[in-house]
PDB file of C-alpha atoms in Angstrom:
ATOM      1  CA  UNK A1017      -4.655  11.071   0.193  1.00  0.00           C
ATOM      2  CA  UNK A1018      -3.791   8.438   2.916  1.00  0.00           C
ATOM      3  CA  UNK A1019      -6.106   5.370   4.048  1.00  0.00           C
ATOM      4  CA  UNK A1020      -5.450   2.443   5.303  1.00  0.00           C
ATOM      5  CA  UNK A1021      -6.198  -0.121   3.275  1.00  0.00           C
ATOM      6  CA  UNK A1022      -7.335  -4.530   4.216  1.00  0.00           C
ATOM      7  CA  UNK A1023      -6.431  -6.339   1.161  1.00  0.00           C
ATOM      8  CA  UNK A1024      -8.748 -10.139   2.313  1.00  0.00           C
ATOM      9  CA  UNK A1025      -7.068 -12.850   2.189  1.00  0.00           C
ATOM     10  CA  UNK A1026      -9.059 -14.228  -0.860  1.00  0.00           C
ATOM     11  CA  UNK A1027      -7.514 -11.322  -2.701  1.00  0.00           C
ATOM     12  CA  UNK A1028      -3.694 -12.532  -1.975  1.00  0.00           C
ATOM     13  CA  UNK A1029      -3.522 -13.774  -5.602  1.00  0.00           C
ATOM     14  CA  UNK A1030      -5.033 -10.348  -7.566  1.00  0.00           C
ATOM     15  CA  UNK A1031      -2.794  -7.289  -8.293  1.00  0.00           C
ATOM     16  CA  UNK A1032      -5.311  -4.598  -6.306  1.00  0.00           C
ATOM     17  CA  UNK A1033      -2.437  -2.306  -5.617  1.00  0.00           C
ATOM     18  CA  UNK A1034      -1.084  -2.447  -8.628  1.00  0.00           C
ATOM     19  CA  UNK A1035      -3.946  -1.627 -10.096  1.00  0.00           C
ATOM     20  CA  UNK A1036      -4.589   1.557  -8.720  1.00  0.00           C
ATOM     21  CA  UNK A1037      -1.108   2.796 -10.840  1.00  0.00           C
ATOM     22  CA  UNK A1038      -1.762   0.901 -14.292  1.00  0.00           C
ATOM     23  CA  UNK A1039      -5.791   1.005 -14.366  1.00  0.00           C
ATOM     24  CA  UNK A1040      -6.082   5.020 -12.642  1.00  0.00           C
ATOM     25  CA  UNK A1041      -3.152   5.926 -13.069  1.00  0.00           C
ATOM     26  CA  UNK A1042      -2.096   6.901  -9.382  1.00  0.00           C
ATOM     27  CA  UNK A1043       1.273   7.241  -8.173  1.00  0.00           C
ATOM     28  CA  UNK A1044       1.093   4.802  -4.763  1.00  0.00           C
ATOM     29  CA  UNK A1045       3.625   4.876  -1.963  1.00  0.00           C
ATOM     30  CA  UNK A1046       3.234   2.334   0.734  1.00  0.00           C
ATOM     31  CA  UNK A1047       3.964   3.511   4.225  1.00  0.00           C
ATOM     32  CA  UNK A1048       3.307   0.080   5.958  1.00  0.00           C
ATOM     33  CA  UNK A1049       2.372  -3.517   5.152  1.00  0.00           C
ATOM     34  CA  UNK A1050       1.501  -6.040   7.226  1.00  0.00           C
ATOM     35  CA  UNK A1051       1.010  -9.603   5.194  1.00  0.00           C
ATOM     36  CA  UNK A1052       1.442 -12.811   6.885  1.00  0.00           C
ATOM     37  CA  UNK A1053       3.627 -15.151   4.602  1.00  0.00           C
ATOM     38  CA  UNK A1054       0.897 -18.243   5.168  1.00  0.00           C
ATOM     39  CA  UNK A1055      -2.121 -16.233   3.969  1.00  0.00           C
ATOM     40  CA  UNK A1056      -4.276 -17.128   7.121  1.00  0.00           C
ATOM     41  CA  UNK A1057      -4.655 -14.005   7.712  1.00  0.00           C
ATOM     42  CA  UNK A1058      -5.991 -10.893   5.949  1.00  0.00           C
ATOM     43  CA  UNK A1059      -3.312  -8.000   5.124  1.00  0.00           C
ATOM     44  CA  UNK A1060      -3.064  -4.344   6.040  1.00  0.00           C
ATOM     45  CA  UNK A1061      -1.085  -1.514   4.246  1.00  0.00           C
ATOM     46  CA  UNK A1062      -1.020   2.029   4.985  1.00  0.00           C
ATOM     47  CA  UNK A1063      -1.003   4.058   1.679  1.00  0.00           C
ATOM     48  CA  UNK A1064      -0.423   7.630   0.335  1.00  0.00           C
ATOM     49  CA  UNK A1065      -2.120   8.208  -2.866  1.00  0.00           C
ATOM     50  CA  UNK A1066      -1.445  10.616  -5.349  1.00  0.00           C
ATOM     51  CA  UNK A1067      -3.546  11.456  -8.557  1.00  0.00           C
ATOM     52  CA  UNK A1068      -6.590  14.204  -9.720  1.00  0.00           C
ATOM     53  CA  UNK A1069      -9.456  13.718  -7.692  1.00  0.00           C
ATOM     54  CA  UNK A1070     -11.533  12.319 -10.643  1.00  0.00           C
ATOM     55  CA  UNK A1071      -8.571   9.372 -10.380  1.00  0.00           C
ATOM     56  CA  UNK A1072      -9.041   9.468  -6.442  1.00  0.00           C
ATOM     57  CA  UNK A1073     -12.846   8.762  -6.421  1.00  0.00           C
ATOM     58  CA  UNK A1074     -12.451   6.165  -9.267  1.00  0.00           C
ATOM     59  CA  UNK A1075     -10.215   4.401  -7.599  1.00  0.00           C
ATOM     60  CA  UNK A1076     -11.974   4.050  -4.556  1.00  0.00           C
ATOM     61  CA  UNK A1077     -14.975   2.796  -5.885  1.00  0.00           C
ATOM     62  CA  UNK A1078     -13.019   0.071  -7.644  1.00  0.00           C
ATOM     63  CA  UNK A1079     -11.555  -0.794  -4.166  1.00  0.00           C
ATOM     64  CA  UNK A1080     -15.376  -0.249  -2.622  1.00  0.00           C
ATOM     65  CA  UNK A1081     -16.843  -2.499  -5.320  1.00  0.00           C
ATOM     66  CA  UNK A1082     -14.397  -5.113  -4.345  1.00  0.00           C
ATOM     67  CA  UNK A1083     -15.494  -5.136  -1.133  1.00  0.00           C
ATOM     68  CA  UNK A1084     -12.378  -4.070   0.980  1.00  0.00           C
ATOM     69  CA  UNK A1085     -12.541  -2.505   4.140  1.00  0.00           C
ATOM     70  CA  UNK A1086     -10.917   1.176   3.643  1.00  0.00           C
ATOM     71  CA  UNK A1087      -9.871   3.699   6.319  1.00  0.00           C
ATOM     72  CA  UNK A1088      -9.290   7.216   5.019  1.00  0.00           C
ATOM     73  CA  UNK A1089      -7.148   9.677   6.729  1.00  0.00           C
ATOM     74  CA  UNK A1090      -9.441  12.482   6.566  1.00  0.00           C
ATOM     75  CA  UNK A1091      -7.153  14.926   7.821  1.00  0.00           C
ATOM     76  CA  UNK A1092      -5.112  13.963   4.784  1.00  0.00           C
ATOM     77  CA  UNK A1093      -8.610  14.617   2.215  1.00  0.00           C
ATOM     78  CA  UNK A1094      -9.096  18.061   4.040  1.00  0.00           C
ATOM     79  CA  UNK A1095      -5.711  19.624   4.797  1.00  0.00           C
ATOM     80  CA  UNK A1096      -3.586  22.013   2.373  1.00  0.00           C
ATOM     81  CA  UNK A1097       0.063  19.783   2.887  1.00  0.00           C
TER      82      UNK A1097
END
């Protein structure tokens, strides 16, 4: 699966990323990142997310519940590559 993913500023301190590999055990490759060194502004990474879907939906509603704007690549949900 690929979204794009806005990590808030207030977040620049917690492991979210990270989390997706040690708490649902997803393998994460990011495509893109853009984070501005003087946290003044929020920052955007492109991911590709691999994992069973039960892992997929879990870890989306952990990102969801933390509030964090997520674009997914629907093409990406829907197509056979």
């Amino acid at each position: 699966m690929r979204l794009q993913l806005c990590v808030l500023k207030s977040y620049y301190e917690e492991p979210v990323i990270s989390e997706l590999v040690s708490r649902y055990g997803l393998t994460v490759n990011i495509t893109s990142a853009r984070l501005q060194p003087d946290t003044q502004d929020d920052g955007w990474f492109d991911l590709d997310l691999w994992g069973r879907t039960k892992q997929l939906y879990s870890s989306l509603s952990y990102l969801e519940k933390l509030g964090l704007p997520i674009w997914l690549d629907l093409f990406s949900v829907y197509s056979d590559r």
